[in-house]
PDB file of C-alpha atoms in Angstrom:
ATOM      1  CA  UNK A   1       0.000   0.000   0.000  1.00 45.00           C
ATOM      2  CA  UNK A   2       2.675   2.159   0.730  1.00 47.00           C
ATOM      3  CA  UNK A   3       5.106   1.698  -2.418  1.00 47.00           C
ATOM      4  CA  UNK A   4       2.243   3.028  -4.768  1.00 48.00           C
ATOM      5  CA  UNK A   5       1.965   6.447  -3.011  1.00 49.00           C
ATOM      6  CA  UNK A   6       5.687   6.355  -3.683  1.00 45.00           C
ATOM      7  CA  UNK A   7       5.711   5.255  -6.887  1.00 44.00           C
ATOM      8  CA  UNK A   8       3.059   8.272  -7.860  1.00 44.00           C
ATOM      9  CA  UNK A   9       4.946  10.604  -5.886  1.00 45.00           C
ATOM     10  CA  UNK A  10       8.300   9.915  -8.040  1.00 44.00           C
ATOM     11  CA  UNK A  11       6.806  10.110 -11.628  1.00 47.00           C
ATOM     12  CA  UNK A  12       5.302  13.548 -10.246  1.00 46.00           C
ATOM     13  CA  UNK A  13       8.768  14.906  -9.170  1.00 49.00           C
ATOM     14  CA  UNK A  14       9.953  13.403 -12.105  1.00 49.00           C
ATOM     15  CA  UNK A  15       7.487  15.498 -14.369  1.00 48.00           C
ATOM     16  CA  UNK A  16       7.791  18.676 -12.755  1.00 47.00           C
ATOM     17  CA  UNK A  17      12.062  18.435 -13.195  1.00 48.00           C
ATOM     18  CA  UNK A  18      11.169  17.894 -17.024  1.00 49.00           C
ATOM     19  CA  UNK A  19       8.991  20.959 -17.186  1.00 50.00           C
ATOM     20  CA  UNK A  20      11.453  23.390 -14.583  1.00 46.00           C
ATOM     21  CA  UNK A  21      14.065  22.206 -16.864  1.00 48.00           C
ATOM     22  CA  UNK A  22      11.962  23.311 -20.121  1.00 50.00           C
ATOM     23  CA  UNK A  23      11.228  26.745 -18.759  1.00 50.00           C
ATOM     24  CA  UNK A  24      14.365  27.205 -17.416  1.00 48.00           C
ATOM     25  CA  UNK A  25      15.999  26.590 -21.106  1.00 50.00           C
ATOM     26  CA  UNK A  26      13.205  28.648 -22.574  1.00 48.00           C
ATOM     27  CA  UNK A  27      14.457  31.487 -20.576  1.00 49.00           C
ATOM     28  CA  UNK A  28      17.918  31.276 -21.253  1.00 46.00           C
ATOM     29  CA  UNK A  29      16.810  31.449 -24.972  1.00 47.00           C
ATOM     30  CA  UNK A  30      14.619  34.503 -24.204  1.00 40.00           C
ATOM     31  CA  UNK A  31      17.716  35.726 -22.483  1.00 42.00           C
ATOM     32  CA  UNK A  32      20.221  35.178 -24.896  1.00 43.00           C
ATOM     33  CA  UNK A  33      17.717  36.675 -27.534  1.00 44.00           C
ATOM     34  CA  UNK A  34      17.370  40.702 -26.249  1.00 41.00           C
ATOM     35  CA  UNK A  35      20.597  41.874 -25.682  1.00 41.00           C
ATOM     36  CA  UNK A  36      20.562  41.074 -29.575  1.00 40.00           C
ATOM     37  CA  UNK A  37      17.143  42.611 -29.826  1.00 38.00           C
ATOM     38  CA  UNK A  38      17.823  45.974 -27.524  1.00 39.00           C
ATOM     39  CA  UNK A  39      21.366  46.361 -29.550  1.00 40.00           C
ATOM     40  CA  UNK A  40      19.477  46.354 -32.686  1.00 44.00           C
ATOM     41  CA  UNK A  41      16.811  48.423 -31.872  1.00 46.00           C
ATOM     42  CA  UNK A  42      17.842  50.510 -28.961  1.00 54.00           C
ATOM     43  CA  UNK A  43      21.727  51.233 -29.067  1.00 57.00           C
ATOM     44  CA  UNK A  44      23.093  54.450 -29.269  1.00 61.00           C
ATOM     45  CA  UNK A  45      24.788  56.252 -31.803  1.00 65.00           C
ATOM     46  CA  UNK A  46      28.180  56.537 -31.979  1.00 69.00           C
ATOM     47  CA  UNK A  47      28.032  59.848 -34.448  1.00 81.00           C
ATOM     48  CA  UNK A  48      28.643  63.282 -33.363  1.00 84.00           C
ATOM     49  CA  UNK A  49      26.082  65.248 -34.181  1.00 82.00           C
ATOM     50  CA  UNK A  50      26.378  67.965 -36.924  1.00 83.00           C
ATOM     51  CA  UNK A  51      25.549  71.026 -34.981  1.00 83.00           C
ATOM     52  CA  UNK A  52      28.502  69.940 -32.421  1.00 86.00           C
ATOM     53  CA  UNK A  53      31.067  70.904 -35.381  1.00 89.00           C
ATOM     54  CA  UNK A  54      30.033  74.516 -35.500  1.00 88.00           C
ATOM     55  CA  UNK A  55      30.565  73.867 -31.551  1.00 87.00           C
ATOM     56  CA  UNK A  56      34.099  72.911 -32.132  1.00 90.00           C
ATOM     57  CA  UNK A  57      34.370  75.663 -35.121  1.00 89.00           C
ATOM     58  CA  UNK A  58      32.923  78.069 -32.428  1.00 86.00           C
ATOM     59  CA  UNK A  59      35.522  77.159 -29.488  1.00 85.00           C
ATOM     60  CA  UNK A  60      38.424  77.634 -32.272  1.00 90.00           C
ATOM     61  CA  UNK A  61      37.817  80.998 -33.173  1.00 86.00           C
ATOM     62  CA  UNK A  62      37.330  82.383 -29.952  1.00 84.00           C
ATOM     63  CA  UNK A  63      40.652  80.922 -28.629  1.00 86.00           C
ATOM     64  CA  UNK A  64      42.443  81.621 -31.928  1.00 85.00           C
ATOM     65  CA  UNK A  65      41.646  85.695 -31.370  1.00 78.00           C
ATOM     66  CA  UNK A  66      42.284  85.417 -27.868  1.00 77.00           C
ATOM     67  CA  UNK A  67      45.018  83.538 -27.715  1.00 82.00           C
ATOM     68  CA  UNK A  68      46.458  85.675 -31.219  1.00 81.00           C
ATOM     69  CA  UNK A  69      45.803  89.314 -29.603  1.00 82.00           C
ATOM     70  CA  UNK A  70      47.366  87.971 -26.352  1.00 82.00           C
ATOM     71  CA  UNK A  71      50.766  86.822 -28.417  1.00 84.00           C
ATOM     72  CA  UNK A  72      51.033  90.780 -29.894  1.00 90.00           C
ATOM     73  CA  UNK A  73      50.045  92.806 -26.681  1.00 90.00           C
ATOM     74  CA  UNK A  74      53.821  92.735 -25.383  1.00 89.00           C
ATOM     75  CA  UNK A  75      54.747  94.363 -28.705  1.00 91.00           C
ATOM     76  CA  UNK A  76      51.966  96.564 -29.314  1.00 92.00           C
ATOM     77  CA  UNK A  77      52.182  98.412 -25.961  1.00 93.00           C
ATOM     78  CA  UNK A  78      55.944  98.609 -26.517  1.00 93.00           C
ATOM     79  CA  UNK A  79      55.708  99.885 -29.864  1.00 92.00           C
ATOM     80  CA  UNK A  80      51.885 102.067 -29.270  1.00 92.00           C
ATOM     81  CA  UNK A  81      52.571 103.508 -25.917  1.00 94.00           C
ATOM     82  CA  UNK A  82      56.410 102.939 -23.952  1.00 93.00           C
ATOM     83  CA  UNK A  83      58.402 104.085 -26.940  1.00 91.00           C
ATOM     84  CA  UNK A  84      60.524 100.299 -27.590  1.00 89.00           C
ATOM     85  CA  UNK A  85      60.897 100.306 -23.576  1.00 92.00           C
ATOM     86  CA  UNK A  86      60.838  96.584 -22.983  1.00 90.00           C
ATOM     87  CA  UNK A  87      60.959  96.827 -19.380  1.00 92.00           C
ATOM     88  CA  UNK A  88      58.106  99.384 -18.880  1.00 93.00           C
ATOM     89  CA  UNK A  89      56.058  97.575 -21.486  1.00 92.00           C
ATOM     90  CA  UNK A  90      56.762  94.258 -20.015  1.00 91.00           C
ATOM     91  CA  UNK A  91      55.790  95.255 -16.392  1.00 94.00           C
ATOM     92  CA  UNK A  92      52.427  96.764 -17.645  1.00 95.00           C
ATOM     93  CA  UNK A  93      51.755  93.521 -19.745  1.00 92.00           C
ATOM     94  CA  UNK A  94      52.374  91.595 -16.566  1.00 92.00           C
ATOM     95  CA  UNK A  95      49.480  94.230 -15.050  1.00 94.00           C
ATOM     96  CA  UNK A  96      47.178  93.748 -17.662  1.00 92.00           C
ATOM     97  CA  UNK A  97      47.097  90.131 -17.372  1.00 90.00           C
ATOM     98  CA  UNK A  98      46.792  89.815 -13.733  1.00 94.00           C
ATOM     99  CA  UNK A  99      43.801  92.547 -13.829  1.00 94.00           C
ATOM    100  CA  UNK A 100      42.663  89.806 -16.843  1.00 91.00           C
ATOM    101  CA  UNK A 101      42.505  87.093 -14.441  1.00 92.00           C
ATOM    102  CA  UNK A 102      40.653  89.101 -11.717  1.00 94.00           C
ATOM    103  CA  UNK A 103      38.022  90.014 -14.207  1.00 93.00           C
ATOM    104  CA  UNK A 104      37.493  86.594 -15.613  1.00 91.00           C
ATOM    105  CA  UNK A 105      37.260  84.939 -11.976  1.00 93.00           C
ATOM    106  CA  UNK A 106      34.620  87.708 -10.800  1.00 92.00           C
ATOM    107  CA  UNK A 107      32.640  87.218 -14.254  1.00 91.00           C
ATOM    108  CA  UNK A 108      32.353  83.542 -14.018  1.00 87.00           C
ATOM    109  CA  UNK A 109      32.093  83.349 -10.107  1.00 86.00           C
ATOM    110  CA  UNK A 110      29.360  86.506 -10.058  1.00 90.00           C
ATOM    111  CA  UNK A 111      27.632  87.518 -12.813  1.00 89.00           C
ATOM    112  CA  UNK A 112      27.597  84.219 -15.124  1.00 90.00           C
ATOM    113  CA  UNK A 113      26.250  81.926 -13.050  1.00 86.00           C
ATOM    114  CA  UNK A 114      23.077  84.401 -11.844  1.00 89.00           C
ATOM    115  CA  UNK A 115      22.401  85.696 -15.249  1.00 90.00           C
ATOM    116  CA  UNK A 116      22.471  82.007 -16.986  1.00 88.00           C
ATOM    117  CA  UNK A 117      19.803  80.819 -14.235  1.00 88.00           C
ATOM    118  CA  UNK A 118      17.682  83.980 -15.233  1.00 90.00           C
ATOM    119  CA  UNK A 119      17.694  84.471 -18.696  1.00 90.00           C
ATOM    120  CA  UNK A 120      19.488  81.339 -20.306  1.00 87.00           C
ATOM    121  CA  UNK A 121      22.243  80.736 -22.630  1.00 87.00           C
ATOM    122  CA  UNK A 122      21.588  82.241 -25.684  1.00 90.00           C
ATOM    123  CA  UNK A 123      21.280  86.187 -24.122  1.00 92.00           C
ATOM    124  CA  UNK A 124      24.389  85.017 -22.593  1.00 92.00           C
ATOM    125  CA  UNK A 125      26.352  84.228 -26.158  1.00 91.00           C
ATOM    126  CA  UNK A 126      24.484  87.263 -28.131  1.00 93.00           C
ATOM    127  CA  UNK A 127      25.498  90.125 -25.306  1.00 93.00           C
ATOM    128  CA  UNK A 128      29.225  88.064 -24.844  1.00 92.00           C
ATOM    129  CA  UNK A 129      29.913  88.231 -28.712  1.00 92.00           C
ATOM    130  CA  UNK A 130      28.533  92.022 -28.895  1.00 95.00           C
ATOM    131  CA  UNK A 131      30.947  92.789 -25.533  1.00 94.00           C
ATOM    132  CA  UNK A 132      33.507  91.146 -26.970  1.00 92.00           C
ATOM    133  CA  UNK A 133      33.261  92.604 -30.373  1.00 93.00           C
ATOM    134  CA  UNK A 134      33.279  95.878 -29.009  1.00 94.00           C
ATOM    135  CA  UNK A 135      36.041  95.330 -26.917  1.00 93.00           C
ATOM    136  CA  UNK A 136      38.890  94.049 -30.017  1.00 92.00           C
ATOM    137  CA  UNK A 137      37.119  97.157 -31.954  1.00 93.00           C
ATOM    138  CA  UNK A 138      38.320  99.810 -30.160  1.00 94.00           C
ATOM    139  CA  UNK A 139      41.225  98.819 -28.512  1.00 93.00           C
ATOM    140  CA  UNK A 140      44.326  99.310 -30.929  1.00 92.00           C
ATOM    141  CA  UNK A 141      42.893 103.229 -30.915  1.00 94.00           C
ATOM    142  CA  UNK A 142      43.034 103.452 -27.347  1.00 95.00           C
ATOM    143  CA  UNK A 143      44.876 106.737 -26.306  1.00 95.00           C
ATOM    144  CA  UNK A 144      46.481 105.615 -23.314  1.00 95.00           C
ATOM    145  CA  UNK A 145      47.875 102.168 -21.668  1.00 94.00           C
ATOM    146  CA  UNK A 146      44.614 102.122 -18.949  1.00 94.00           C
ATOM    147  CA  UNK A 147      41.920 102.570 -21.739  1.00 95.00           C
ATOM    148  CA  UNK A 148      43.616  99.993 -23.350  1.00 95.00           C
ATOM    149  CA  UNK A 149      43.336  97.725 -20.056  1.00 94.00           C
ATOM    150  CA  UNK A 150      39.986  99.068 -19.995  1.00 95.00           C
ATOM    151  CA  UNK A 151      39.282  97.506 -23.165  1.00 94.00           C
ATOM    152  CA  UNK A 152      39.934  93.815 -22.019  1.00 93.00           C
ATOM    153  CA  UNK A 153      37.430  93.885 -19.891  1.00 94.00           C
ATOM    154  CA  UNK A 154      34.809  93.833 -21.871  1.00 93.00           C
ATOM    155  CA  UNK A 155      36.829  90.981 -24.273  1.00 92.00           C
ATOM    156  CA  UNK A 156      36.844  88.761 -20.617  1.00 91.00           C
ATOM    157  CA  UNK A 157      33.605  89.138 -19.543  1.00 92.00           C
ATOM    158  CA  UNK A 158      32.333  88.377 -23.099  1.00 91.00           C
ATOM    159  CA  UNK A 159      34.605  85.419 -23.775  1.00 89.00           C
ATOM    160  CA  UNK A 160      33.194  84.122 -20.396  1.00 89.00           C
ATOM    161  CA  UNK A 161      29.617  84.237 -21.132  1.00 90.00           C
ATOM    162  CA  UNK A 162      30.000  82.507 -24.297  1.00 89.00           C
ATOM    163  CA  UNK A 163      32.637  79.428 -23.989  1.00 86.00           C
ATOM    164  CA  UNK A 164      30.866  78.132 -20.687  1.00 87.00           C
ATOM    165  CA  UNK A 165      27.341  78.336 -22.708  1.00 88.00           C
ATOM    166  CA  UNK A 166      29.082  76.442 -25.648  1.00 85.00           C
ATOM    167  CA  UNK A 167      30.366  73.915 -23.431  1.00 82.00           C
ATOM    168  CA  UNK A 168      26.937  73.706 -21.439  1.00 82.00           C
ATOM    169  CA  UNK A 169      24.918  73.202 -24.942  1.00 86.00           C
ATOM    170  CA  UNK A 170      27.628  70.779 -26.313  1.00 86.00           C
ATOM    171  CA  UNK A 171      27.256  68.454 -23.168  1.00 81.00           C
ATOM    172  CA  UNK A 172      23.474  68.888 -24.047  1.00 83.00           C
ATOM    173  CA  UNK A 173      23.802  67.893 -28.149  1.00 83.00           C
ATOM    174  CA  UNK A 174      25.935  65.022 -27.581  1.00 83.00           C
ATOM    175  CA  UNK A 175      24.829  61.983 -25.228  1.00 77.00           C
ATOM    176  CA  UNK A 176      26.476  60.790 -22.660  1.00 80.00           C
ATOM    177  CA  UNK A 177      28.472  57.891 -24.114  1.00 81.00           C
ATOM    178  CA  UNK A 178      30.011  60.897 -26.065  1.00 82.00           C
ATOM    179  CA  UNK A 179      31.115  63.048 -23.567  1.00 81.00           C
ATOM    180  CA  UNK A 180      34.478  61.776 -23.624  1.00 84.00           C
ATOM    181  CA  UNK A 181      34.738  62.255 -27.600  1.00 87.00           C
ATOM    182  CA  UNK A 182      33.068  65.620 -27.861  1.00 87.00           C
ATOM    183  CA  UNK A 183      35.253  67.108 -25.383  1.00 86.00           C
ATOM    184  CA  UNK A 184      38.272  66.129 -26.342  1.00 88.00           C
ATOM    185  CA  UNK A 185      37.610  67.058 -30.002  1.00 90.00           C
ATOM    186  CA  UNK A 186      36.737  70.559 -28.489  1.00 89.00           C
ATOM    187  CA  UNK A 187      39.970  70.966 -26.892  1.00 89.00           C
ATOM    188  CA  UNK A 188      41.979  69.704 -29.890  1.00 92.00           C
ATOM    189  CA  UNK A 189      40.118  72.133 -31.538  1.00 91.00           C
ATOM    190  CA  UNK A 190      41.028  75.633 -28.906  1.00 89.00           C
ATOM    191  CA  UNK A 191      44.928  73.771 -28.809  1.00 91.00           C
ATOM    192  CA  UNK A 192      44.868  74.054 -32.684  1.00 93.00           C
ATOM    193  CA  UNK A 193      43.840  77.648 -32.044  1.00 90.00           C
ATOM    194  CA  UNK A 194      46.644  77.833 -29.874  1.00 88.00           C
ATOM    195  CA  UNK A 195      49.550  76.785 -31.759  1.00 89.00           C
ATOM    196  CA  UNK A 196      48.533  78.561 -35.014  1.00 88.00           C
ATOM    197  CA  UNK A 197      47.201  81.463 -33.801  1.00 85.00           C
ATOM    198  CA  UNK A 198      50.734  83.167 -32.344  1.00 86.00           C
ATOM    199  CA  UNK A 199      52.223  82.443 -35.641  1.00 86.00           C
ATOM    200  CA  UNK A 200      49.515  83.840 -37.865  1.00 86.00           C
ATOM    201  CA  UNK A 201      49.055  87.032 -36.046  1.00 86.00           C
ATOM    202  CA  UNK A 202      52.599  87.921 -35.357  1.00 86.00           C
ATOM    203  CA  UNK A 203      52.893  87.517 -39.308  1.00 88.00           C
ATOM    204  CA  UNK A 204      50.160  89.512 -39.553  1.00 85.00           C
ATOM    205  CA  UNK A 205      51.752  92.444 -36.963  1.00 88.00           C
ATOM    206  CA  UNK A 206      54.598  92.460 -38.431  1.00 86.00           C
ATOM    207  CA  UNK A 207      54.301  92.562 -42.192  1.00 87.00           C
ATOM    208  CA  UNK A 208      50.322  94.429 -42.115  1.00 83.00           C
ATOM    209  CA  UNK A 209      49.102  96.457 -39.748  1.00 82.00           C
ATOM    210  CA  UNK A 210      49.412  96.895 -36.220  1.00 85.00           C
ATOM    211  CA  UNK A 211      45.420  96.938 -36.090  1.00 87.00           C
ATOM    212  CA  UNK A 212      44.470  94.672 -38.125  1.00 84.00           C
ATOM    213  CA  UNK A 213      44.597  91.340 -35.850  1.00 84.00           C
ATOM    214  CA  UNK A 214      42.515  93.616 -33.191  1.00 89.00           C
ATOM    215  CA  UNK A 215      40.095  93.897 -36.347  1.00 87.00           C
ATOM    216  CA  UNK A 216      40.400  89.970 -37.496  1.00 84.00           C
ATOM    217  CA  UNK A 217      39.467  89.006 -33.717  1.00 85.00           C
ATOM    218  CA  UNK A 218      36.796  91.269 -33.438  1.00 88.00           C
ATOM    219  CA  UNK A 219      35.163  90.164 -37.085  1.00 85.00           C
ATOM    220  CA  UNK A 220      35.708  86.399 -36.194  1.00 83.00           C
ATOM    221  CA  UNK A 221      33.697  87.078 -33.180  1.00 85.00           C
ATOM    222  CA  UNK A 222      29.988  87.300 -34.681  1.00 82.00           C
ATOM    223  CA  UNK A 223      30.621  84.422 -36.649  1.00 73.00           C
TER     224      UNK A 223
END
């Protein structure tokens, strides 16, 4: 009497090992299946996106004036306002760029981060290209050495409302698996500006017109 309870109860076990096996196998075919499925359907794209060249075209220029006007300012206030003193010139270039530094910290710590929070980025780019602009317009015709300082100021505090919205909108075009990518690209990009920008403009001083690098930055600006 007892060994046909048993019996029954080992065919049962039996059958419910087959069918735990079959749906365990069934979901390691399900499994292996969607990472297939999600890569087909769902990955992301590797690309760049279009608008994140003019981005990168963007972050050149600005660099390339900056970095250009900054290579000639030692010989332009030597040869504009100190009469060929190099020592006198050299001191007040020293000035200049330590007042440069101020300016830039107080814009970005100050007035960049409350204004982006009220009116947004693009006010931000339009009034920094349009302070900037001004700024490389009118400073080779500056009278004296401190309108001349004068005029950086408004060069800084434009150049700092418009590279930290260009960064901000490129971290916004480009996903996240691109971060690393777009970034880098956009510093290649401001070290290209860099390295060719000394050479160019110091051609440019020396052959053209005192001026006219003031008047390439500040053209190069809008665009």
């Amino acid at each position: 009497v007892s060994s046909a309870p048993l019996t029954a109860g080992t065919k049962t076990d039996g059958n419910t090992e087959d069918r735990t096996e079959g749906q365990g196998s069934s979901e390691a075919r399900v499994a292996s299946q969607a990472p297939a499925a999600e890569s087909d359907s769902g990955a992301p794209s590797a690309r760049i996106p279009c608008g994140a060249y003019l981005l990168f075209t963007s972050g050149f220029l600005l660099i390339l004036g900056f970095a250009s006007v900054e290579s000639i300012t030692g010989f332009f206030l030597m040869d504009t306002y100190f009469d060929h003193d190099e020592v006198k010139s050299g001191q007040f270039y020293s000035f200049c760029f330590t007042v440069i530094g101020i300016c830039a910290f107080l814009t970005g710590f100050f007035i960049y981060r409350p204004l982006l929070s009220k009116v947004g980025w693009r006010p931000l780019v339009v009034g920094g290209a349009i302070f900037r602009t001004a700024g490389f317009a009118v400073q080779p015709y500056t009278p004296t050495p401190a309108l001349f300082l004068a005029a950086w100021m408004p060069i800084v505090a434009g150049t700092n409302c418009i590279i930290p919205s260009t960064n901000s909108l490129l971290t916004t075009m480009c996903g996240r698996h691109m971060y690393g990518r777009a970034l880098g690209l956009q510093q290649a990009a401001q070290a290209l500006a860099r390295t060719v920008g000394p050479t160019v403009f110091g051609w440019v001083y020396d052959n053209l017109d005192h001026a006219f690098s003031f008047h390439i930055c500040a053209g190069t600006t809008p665009v």
